[in-house]
PDB file of C-alpha atoms in Angstrom:
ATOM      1  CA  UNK A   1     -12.224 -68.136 -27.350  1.00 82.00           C
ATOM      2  CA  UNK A   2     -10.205 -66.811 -24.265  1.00 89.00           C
ATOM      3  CA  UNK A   3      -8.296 -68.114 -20.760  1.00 93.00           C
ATOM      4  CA  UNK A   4      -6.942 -66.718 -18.422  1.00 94.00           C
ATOM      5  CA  UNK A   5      -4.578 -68.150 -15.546  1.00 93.00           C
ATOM      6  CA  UNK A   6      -2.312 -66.966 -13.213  1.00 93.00           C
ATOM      7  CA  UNK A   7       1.077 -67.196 -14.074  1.00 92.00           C
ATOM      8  CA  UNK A   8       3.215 -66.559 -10.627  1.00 91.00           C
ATOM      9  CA  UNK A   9       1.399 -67.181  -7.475  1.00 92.00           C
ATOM     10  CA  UNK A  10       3.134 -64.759  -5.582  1.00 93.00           C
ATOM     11  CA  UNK A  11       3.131 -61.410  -7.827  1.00 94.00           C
ATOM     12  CA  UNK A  12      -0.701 -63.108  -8.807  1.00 93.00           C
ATOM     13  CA  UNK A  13       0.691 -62.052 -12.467  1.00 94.00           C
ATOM     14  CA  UNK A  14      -2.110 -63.322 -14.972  1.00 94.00           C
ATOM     15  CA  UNK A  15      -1.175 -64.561 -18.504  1.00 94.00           C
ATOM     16  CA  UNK A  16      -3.957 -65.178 -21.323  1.00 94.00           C
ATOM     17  CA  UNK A  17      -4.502 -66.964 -24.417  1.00 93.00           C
ATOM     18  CA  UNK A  18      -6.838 -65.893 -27.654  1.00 90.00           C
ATOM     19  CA  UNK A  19      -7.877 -67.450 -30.684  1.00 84.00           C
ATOM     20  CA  UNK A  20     -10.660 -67.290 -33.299  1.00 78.00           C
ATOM     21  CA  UNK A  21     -12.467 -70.275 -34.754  1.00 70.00           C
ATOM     22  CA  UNK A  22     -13.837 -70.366 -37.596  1.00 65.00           C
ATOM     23  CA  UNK A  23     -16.392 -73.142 -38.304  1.00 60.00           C
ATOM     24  CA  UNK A  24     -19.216 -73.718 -40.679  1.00 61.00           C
ATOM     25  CA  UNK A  25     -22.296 -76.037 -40.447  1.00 59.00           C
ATOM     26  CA  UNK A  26     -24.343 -77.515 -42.423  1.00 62.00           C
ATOM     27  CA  UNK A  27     -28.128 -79.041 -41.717  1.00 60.00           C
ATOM     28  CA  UNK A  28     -28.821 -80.994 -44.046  1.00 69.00           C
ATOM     29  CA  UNK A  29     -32.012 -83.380 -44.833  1.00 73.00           C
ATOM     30  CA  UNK A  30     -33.742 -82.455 -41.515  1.00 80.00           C
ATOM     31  CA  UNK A  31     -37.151 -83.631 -41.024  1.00 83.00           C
ATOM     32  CA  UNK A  32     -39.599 -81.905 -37.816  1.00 86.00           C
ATOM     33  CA  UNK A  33     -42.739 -83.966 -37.213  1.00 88.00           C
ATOM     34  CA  UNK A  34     -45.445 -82.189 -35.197  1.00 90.00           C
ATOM     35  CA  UNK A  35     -49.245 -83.059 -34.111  1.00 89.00           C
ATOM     36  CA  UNK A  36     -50.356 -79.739 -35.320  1.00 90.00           C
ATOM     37  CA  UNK A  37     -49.415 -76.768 -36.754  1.00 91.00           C
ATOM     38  CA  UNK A  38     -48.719 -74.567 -33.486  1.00 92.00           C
ATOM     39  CA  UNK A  39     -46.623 -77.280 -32.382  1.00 92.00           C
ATOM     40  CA  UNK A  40     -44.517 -77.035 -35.518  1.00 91.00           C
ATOM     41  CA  UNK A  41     -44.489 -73.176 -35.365  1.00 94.00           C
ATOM     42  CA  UNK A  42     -43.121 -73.397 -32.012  1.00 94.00           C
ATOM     43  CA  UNK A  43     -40.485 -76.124 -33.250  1.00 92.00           C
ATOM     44  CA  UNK A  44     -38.957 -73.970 -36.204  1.00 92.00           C
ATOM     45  CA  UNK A  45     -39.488 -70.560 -33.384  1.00 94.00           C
ATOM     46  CA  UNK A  46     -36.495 -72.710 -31.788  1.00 92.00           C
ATOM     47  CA  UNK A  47     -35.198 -73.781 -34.862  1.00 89.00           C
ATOM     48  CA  UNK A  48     -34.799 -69.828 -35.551  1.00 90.00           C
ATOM     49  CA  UNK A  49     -33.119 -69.147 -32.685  1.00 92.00           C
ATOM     50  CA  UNK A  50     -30.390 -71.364 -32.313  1.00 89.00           C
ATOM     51  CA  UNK A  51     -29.912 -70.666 -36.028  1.00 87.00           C
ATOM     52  CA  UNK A  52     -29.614 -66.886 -35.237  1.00 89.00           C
ATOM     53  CA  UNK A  53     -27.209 -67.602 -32.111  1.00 89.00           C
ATOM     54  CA  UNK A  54     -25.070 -69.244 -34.325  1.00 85.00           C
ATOM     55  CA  UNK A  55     -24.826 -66.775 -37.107  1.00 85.00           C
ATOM     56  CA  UNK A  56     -26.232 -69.963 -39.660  1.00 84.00           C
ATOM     57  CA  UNK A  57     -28.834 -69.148 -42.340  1.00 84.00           C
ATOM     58  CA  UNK A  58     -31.237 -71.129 -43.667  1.00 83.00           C
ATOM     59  CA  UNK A  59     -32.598 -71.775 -46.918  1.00 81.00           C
ATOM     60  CA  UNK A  60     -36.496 -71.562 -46.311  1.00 80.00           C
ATOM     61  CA  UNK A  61     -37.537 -71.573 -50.172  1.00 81.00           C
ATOM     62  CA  UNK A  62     -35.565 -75.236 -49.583  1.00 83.00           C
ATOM     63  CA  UNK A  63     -37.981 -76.722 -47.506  1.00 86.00           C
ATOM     64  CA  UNK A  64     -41.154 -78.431 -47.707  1.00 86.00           C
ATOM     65  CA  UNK A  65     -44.147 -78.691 -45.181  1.00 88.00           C
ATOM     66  CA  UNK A  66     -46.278 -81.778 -45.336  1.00 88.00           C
ATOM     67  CA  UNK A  67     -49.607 -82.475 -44.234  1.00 89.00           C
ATOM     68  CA  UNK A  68     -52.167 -85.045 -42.995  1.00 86.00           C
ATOM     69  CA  UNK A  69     -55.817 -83.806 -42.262  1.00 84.00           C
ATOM     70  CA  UNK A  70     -55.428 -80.069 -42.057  1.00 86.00           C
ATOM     71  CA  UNK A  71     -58.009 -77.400 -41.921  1.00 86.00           C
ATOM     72  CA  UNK A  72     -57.986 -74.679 -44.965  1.00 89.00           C
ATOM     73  CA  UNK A  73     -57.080 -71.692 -42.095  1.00 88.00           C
ATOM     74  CA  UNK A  74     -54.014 -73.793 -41.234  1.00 87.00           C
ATOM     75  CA  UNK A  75     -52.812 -74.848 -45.011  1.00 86.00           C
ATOM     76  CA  UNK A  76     -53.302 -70.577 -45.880  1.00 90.00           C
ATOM     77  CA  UNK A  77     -51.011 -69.908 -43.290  1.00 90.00           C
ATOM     78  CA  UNK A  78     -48.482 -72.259 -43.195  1.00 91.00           C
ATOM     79  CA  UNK A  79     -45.859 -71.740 -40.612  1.00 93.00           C
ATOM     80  CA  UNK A  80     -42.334 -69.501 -40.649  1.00 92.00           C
ATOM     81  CA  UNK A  81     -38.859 -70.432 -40.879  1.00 90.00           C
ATOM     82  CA  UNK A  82     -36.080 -68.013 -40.608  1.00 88.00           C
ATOM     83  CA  UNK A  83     -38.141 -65.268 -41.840  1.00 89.00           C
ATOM     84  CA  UNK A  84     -39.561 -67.463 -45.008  1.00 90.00           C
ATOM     85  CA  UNK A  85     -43.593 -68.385 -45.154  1.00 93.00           C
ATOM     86  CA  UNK A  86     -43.895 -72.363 -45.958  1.00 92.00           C
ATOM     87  CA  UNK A  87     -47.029 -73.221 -47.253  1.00 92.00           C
ATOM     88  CA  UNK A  88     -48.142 -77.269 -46.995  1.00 91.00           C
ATOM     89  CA  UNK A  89     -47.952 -79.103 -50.562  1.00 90.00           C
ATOM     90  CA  UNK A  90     -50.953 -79.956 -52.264  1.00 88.00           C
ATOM     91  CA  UNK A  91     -52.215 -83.303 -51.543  1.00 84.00           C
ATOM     92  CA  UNK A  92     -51.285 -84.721 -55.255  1.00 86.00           C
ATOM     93  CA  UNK A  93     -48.156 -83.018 -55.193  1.00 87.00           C
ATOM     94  CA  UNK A  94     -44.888 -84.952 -54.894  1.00 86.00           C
ATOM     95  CA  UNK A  95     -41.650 -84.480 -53.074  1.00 85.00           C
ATOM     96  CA  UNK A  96     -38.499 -86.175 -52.214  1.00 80.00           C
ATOM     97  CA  UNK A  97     -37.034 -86.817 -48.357  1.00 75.00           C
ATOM     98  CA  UNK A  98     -33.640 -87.920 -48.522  1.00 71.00           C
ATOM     99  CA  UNK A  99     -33.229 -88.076 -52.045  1.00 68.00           C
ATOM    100  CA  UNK A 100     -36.219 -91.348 -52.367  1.00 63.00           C
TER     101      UNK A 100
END
């Protein structure tokens, strides 16, 4: 982060001020709800983004994707976070959300 000001009006002699801050995030327990899956695609397309733009990585192989009434096409392809495929659990197949 920088500024600038000027320092003496009447030589208009500037003066500035640096620093670097270092910061680290965490994301943690998110949940994205969607109608279908090219809505969700398009969520986690932003998701990627401001993830990128903020030099923060995520942990795809983390994350599950849940489903209600989705066609076989759609459960093959899953959708794409950060680079990592996430394929929709299997109907019988348990998970936790928030630790419950």
């Amino acid at each position: 982060m920088k500024t600038t000001w000027i320092h003496d009006l009447k030589t208009m002699e500037t003066k500035s001020i640096k620093c670097k801050i270092t910061a680290t995030a965490f994301m943690d327990d998110t949940t994205w709800f969607a109608r279908n899956q090219q809505e969700m695609q398009k969520t986690l397309d932003i998701v990627t983004t401001f993830l990128h733009i903020n030099n923060i990585q995520a942990n795809g192989d983390k994350s599950t994707l849940i489903t209600i009434n989705t066609n076989k096409k759609d459960r093959e392809t899953g959708v794409e976070l950060a680079g990592t495929r996430i394929y929709p659990l299997d109907k019988k197949e348990a998970t936790r959300i928030l630790g419950v």
